[in-house]
Tab-separated table of N, CA and C in Angstrom:
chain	number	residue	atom	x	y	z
Y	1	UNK	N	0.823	-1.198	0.000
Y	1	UNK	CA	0.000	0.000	0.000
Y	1	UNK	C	0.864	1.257	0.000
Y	2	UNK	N	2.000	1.150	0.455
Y	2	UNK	CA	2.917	2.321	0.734
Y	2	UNK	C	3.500	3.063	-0.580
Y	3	UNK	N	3.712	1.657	-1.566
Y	3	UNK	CA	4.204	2.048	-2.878
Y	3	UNK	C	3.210	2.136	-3.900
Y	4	UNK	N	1.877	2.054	-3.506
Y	4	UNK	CA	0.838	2.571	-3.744
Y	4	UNK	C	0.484	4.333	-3.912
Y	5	UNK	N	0.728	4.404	-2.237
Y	5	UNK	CA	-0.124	5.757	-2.258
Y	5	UNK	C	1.624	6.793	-2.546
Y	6	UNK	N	2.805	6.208	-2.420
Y	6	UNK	CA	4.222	7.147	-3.110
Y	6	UNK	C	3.648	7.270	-4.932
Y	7	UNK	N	2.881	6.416	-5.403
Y	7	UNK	CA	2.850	6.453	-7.030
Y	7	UNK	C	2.086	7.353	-7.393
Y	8	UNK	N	0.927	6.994	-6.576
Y	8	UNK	CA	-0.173	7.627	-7.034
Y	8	UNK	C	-0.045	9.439	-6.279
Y	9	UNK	N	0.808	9.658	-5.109
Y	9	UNK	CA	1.111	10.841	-5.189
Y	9	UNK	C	2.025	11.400	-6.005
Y	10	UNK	N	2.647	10.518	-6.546
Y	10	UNK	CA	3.672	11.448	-7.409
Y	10	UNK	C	2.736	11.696	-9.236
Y	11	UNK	N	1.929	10.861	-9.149
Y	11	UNK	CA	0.947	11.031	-10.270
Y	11	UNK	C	0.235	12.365	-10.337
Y	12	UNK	N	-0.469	12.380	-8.724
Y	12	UNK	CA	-1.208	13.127	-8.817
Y	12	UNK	C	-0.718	14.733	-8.279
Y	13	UNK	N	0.456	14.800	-7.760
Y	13	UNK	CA	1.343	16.044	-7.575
Y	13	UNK	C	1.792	16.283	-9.073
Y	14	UNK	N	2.468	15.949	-9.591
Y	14	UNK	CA	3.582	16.244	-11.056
Y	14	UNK	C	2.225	16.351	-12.013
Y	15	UNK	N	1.005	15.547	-12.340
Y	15	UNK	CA	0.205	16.145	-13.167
Y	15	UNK	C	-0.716	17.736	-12.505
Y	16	UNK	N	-1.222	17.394	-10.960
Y	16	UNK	CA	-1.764	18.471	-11.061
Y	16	UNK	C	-1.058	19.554	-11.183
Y	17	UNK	N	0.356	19.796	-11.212
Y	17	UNK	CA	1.138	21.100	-11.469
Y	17	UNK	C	0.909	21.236	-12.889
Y	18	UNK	N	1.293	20.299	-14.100
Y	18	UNK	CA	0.789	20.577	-15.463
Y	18	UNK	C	-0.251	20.899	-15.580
Y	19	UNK	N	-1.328	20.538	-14.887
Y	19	UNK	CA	-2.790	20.819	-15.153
Y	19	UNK	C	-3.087	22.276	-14.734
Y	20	UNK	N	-3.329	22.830	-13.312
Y	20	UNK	CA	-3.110	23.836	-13.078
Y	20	UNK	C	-2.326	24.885	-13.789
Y	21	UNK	N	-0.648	24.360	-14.231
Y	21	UNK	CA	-0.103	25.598	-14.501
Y	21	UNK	C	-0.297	25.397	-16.147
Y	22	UNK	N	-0.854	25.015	-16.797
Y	22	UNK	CA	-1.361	24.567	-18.087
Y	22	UNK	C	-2.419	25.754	-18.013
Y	23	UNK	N	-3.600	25.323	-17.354
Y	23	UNK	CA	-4.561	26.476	-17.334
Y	23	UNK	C	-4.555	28.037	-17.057
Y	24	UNK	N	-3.534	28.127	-15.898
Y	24	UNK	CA	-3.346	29.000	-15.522
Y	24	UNK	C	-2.478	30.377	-16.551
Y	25	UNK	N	-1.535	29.500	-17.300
Y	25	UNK	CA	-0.700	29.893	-18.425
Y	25	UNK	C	-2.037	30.359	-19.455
Y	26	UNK	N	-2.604	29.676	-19.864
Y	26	UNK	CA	-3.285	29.883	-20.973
Y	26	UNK	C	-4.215	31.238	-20.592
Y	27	UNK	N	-5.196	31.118	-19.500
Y	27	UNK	CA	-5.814	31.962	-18.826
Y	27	UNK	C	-5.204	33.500	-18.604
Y	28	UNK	N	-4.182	33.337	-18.019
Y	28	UNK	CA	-3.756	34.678	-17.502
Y	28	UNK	C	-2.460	35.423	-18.427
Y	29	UNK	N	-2.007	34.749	-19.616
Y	29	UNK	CA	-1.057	35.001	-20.488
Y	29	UNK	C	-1.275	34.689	-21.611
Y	30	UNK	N	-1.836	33.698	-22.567
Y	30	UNK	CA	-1.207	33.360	-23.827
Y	30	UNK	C	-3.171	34.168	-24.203
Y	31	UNK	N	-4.003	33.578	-23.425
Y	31	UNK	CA	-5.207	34.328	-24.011
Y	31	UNK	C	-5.300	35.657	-24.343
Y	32	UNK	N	-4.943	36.765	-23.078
Y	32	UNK	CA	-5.011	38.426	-23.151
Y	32	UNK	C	-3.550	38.501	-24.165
Y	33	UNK	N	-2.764	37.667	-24.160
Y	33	UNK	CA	-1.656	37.986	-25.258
Y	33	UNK	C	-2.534	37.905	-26.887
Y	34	UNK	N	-3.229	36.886	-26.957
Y	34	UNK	CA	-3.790	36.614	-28.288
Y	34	UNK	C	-4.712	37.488	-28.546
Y	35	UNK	N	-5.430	37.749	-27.217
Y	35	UNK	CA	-6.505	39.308	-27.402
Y	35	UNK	C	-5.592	40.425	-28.334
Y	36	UNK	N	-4.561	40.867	-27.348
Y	36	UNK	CA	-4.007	41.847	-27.565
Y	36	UNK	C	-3.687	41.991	-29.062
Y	37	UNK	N	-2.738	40.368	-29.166
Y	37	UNK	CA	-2.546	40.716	-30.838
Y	37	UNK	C	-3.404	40.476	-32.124
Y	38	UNK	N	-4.632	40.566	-31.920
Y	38	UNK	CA	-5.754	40.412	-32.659
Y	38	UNK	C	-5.958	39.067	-33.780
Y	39	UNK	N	-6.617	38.855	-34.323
Y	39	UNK	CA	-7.046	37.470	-35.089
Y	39	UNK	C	-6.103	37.376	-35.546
Y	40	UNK	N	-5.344	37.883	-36.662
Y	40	UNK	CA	-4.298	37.762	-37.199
Y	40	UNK	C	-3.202	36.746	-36.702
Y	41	UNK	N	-2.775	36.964	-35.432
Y	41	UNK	CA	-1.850	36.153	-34.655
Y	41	UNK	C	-2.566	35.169	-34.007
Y	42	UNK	N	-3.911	35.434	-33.249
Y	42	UNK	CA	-4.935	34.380	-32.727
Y	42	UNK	C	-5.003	32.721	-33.450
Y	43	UNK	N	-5.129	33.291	-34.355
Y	43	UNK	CA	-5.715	32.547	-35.492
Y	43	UNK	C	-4.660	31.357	-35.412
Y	44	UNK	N	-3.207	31.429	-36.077
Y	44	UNK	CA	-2.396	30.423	-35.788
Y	44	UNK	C	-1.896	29.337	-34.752
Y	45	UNK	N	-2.091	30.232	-33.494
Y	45	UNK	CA	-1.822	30.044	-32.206
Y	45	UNK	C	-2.529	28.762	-31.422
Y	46	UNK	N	-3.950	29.293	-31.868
Y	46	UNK	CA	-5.278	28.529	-31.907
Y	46	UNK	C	-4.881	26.973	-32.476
Y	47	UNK	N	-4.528	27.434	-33.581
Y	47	UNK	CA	-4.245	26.272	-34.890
Y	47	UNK	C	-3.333	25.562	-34.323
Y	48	UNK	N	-1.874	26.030	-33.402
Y	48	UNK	CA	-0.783	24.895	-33.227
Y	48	UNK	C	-1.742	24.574	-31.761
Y	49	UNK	N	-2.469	25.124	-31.134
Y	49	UNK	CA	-2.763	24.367	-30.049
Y	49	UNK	C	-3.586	23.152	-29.979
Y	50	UNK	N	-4.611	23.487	-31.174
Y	50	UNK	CA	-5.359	22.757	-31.396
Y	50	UNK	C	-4.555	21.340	-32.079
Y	51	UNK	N	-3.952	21.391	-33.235
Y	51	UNK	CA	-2.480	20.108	-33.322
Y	51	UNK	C	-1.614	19.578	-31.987
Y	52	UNK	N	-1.472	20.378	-31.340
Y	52	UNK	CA	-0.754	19.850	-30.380
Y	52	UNK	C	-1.787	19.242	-29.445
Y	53	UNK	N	-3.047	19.171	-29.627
Y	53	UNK	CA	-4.322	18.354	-28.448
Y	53	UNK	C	-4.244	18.928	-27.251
Y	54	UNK	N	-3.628	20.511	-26.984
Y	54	UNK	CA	-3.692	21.339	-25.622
Y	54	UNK	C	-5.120	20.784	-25.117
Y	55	UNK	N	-6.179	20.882	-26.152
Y	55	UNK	CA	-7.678	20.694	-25.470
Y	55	UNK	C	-7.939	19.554	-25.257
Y	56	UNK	N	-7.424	18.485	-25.556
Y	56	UNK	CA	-7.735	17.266	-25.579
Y	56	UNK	C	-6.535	16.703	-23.896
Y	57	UNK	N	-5.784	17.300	-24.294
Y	57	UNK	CA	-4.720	16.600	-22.918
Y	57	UNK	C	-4.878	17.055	-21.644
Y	58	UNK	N	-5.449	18.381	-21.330
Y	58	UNK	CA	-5.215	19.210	-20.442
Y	58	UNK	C	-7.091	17.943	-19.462
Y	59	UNK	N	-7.875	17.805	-20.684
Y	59	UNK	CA	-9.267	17.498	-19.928
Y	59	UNK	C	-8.841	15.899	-19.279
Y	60	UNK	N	-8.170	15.542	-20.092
Y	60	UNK	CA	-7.914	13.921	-19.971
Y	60	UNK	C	-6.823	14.214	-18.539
Y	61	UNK	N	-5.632	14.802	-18.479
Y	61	UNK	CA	-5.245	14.958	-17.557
Y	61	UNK	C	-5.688	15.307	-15.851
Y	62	UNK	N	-6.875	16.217	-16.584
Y	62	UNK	CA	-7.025	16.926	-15.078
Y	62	UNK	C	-8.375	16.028	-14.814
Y	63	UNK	N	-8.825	14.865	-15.414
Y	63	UNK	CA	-9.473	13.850	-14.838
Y	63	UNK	C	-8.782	12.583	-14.381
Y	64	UNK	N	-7.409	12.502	-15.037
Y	64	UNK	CA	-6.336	11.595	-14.508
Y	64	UNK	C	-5.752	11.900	-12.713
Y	65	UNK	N	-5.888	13.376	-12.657
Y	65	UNK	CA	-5.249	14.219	-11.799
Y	65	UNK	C	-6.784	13.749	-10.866
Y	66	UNK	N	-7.662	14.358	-10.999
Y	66	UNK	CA	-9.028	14.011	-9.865
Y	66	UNK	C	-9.051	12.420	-9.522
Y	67	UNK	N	-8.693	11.158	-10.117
Y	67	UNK	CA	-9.450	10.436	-10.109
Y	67	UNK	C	-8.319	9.586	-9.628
Y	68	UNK	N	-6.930	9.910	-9.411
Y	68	UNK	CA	-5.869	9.775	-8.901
Y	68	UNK	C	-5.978	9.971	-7.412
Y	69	UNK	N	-6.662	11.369	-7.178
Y	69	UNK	CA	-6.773	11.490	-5.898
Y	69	UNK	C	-7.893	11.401	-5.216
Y	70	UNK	N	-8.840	10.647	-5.584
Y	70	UNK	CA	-9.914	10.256	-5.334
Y	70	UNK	C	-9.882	8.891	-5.117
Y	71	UNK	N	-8.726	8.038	-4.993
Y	71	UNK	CA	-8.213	7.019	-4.738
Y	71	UNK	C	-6.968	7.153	-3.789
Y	72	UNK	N	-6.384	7.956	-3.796
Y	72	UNK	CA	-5.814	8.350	-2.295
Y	72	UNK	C	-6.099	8.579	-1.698
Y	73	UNK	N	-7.792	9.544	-1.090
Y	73	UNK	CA	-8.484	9.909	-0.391
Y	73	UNK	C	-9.073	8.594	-0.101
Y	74	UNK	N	-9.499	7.678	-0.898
Y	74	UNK	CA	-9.793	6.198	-0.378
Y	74	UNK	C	-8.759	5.573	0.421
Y	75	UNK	N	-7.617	5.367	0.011
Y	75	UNK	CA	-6.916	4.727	0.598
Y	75	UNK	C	-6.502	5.191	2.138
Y	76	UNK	N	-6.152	6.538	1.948
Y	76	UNK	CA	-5.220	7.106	3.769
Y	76	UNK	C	-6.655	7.084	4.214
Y	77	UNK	N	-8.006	7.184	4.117
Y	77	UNK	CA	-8.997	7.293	4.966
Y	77	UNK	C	-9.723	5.818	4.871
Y	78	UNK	N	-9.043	5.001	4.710
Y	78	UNK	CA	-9.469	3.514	5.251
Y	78	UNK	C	-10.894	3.647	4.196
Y	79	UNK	N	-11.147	3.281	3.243
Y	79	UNK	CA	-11.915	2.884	2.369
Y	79	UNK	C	-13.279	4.380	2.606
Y	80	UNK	N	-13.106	5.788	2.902
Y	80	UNK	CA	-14.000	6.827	2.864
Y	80	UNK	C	-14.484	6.577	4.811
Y	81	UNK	N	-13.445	6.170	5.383
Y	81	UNK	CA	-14.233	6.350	6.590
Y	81	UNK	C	-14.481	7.414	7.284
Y	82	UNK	N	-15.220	8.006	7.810
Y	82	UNK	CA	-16.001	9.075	7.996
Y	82	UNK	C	-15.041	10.097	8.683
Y	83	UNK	N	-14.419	9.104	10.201
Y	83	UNK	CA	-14.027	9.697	10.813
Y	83	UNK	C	-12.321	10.405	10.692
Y	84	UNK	N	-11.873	10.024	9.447
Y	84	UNK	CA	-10.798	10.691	8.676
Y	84	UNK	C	-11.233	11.831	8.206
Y	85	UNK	N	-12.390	12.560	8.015
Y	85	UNK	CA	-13.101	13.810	7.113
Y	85	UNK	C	-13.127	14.753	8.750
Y	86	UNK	N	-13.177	14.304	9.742
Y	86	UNK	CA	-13.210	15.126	11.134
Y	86	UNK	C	-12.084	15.379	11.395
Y	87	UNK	N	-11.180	14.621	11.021
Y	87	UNK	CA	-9.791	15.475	10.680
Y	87	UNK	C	-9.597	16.605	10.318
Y	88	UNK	N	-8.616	18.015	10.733
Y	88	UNK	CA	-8.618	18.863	9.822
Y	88	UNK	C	-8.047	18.381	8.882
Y	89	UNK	N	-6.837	17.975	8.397
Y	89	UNK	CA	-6.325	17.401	7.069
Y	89	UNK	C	-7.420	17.007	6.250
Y	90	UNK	N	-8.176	15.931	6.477
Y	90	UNK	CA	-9.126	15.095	5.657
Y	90	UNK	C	-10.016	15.957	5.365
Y	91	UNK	N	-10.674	16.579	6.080
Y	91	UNK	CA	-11.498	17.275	5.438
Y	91	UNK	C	-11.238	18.791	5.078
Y	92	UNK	N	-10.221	19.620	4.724
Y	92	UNK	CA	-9.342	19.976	3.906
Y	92	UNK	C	-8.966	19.764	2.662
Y	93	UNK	N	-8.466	18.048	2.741
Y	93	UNK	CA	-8.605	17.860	1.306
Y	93	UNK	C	-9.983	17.525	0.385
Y	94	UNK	N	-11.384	17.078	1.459
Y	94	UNK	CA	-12.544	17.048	1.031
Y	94	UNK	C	-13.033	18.681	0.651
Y	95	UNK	N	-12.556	19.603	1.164
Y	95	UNK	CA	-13.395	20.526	0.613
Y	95	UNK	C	-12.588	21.267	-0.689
Y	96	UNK	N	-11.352	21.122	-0.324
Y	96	UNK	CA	-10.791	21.635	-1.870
Y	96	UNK	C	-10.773	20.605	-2.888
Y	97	UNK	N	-11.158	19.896	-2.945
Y	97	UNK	CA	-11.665	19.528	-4.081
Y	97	UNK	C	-12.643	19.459	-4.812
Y	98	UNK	N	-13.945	19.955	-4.045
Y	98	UNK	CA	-14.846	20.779	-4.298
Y	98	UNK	C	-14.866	22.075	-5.794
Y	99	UNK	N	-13.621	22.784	-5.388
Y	99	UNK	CA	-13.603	23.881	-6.641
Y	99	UNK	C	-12.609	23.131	-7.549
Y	100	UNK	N	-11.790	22.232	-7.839
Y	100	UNK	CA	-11.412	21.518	-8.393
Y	100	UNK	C	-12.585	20.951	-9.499
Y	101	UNK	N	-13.070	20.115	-9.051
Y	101	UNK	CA	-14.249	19.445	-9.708
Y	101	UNK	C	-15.082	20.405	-10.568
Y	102	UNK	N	-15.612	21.765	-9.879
Y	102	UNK	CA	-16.695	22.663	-10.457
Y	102	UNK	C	-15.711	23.269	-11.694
Y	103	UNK	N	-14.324	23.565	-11.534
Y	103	UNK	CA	-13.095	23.897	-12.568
Y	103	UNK	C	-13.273	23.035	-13.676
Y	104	UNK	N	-13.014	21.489	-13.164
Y	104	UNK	CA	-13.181	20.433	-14.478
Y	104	UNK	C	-14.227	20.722	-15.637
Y	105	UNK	N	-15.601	20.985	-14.785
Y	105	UNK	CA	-16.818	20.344	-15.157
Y	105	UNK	C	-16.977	22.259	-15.901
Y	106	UNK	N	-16.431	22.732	-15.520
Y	106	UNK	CA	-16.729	24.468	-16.344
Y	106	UNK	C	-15.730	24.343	-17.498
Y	107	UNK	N	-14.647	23.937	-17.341
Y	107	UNK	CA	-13.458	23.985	-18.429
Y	107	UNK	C	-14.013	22.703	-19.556
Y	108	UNK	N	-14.760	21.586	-19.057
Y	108	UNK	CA	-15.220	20.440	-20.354
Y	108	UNK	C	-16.806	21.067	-20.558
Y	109	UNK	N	-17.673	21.581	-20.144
Y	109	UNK	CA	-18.992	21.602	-20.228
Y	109	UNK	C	-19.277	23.247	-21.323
Y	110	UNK	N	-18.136	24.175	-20.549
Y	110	UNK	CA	-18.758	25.320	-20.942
Y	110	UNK	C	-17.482	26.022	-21.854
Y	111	UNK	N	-16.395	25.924	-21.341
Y	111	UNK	CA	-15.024	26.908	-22.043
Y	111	UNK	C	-14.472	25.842	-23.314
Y	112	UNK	N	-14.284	24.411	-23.614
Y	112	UNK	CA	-14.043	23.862	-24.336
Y	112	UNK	C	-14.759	23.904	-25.521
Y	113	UNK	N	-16.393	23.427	-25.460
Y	113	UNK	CA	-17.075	23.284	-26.380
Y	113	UNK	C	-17.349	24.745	-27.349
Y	114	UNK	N	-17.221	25.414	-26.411
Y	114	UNK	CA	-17.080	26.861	-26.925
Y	114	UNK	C	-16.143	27.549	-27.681
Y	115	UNK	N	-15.209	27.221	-27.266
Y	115	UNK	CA	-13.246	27.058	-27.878
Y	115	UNK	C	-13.334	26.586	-29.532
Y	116	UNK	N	-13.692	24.987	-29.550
Y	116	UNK	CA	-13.811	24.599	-30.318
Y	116	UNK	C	-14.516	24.997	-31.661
Y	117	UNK	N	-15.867	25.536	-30.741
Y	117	UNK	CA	-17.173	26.044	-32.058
Y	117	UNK	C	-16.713	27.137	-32.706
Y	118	UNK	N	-15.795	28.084	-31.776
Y	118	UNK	CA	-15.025	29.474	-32.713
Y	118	UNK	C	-14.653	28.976	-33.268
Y	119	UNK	N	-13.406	28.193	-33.111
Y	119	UNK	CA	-12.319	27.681	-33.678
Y	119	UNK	C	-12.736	27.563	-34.967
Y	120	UNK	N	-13.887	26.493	-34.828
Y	120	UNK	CA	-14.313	26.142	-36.541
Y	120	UNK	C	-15.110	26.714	-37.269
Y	121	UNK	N	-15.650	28.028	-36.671
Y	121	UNK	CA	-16.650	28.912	-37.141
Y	121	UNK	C	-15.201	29.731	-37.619
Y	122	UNK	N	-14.076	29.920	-37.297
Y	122	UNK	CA	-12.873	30.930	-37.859
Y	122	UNK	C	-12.773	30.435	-38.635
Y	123	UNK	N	-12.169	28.717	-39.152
Y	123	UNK	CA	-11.598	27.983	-40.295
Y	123	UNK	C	-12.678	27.688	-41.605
Y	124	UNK	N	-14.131	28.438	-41.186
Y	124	UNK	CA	-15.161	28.213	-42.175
Y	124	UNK	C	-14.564	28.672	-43.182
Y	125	UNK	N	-15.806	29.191	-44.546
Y	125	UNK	CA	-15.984	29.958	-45.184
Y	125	UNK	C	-16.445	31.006	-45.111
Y	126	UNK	N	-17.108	30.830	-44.245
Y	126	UNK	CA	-18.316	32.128	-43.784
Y	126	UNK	C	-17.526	32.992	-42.476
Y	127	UNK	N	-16.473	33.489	-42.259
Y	127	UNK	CA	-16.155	33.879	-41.014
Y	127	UNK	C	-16.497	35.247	-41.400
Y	128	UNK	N	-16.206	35.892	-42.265
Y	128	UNK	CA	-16.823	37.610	-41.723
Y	128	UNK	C	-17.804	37.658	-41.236
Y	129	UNK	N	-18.984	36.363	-41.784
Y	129	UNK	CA	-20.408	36.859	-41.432
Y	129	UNK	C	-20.346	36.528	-39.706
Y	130	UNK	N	-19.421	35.743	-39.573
Y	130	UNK	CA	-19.981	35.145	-38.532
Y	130	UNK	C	-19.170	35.817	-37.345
Y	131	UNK	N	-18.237	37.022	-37.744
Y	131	UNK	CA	-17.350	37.584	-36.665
Y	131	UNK	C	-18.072	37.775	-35.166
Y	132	UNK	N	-19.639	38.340	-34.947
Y	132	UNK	CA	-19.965	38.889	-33.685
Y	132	UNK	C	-20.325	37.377	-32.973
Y	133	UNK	N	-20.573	36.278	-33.757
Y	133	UNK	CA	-20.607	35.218	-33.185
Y	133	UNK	C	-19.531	34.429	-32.329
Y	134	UNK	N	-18.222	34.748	-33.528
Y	134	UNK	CA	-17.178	33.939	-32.813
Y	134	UNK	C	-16.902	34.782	-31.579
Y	135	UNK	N	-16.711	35.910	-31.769
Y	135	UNK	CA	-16.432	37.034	-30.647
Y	135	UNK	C	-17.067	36.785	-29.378
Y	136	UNK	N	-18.046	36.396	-29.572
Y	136	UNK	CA	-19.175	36.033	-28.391
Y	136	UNK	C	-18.472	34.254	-27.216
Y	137	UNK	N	-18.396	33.547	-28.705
Y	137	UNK	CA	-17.903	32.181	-28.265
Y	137	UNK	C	-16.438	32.732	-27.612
Y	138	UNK	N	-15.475	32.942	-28.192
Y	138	UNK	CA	-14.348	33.531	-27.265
Y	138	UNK	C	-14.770	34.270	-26.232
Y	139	UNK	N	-14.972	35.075	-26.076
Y	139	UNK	CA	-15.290	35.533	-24.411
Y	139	UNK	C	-15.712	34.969	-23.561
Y	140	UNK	N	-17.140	33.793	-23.831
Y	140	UNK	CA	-17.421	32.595	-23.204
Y	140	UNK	C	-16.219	31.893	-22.752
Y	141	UNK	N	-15.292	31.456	-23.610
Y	141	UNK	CA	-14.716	30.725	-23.604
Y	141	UNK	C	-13.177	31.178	-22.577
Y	142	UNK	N	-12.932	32.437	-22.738
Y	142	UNK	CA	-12.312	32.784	-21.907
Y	142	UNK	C	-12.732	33.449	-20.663
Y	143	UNK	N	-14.034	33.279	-20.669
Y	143	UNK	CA	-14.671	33.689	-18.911
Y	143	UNK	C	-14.653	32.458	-17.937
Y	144	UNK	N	-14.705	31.239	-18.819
Y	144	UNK	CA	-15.224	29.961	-18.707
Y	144	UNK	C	-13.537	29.123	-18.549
Y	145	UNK	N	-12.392	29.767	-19.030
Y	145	UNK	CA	-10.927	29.888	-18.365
Y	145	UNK	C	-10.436	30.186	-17.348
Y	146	UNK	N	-10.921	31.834	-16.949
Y	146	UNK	CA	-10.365	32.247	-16.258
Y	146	UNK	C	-10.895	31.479	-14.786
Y	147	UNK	N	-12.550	31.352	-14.559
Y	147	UNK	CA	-12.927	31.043	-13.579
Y	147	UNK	C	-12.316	29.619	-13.565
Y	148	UNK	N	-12.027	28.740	-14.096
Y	148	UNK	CA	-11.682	27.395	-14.226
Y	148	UNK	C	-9.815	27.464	-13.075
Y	149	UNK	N	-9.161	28.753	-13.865
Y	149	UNK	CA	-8.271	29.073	-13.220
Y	149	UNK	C	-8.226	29.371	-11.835
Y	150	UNK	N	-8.738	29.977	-11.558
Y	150	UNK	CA	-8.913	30.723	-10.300
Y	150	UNK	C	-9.782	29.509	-9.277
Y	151	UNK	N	-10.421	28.194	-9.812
Y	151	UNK	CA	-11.150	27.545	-8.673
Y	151	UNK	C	-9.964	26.357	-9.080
Y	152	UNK	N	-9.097	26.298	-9.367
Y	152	UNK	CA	-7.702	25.570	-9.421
Y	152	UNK	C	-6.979	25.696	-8.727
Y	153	UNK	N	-6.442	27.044	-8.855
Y	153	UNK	CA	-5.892	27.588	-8.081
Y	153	UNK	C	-6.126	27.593	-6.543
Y	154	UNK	N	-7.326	27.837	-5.926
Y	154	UNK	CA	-8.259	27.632	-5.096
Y	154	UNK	C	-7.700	26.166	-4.372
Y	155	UNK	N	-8.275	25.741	-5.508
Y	155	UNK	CA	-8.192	24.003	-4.930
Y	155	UNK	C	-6.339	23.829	-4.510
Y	156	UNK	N	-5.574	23.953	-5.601
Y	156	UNK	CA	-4.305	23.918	-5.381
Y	156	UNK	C	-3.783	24.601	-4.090
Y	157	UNK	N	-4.202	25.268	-3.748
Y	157	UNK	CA	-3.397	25.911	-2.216
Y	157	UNK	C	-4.371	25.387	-1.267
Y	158	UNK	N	-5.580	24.895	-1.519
Y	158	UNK	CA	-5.950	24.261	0.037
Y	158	UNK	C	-5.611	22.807	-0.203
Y	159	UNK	N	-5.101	22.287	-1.004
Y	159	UNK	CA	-4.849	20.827	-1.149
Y	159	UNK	C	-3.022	20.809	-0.577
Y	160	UNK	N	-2.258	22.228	-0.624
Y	160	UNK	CA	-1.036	22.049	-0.038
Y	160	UNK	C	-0.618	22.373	1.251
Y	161	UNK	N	-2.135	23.225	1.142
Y	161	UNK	CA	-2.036	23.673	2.842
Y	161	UNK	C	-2.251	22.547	3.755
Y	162	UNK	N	-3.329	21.719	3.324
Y	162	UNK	CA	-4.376	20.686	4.281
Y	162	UNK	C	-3.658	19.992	5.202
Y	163	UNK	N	-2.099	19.437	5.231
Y	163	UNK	CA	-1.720	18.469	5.992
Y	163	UNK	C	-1.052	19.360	7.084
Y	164	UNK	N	-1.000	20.912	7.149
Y	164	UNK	CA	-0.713	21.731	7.848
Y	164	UNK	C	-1.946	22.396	8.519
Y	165	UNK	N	-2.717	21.818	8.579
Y	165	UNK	CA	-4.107	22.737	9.213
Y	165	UNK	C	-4.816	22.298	9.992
């Protein structure tokens, strides 16, 4: 069990730093950078991210990252026993993961699908017509970032604080 829960923390430490600082990067830098430099530069940027599966790895990860530690939380608390959550630690790490989860489920439900639909509403034929549309889907899509960021973030400092509290 020991070389259990060393794996699965080093799984779930070393991805949630990619995951987090994945989002966090995109959110608070490469997006207002792509704002700034208008479609022109957007446009490509978009294009190598989208080749490189940024959208595809980051969701798969940061459900690798939850579901990692949703099996360590099984394990150090004896199969979900209660009285590990009356812990401050335990239930510490029960409540930050709370904005973790609502992050996942905003970044696959609402900022992705949205991402995507610009994306391919830009690579149409029809994109002039459709400029106030995509415009719309990007802002979604980066409101639907930033908050994803920020309840990560969230989660990330009460998940490092918890064994100190």
């Amino acid at each position: 069990m020991l070389n259990e829960i060393a794996l699965l923390r080093l799984i779930h430490i070393v991805g949630g730093v990619i995951w987090v600082g994945g989002i966090v990067t995109m959110s608070f830098f490469v997006v207002p950078s792509m704002r700034q430099a208008g479609p022109a530069a957007a446009g490509p940027i978009m294009q190598g991210l989208v080749q490189r599966k940024f959208f595809v790895i980051m969701p798969v990860l940061g459900l690798v990252v939850m579901l990692v530690g949703i099996r360590m939380m099984q394990l150090v608390s004896g199969g979900f026993f209660t009285d590990y959550f009356w812990d401050s630690a335990g239930r510490w790490y029960a409540y930050t993961s709370v904005p973790v989860i609502i992050a996942f489920l905003i970044g696959v439900f609402v900022g992705r699908p949205a991402m995507l639909k610009a994306q391919a509403l830009m690579s149409g034929p029809e994109r002039e017509q459709k400029g106030p549309e995509i415009q719309a889907l990007q802002a979604k899509s980066a409101t639907a970032l930033r908050a994803s960021a920020w309840l990560l973030l969230l989660g990330a400092f009460g998940m490092a604080a918890a064994r100190y509290l």
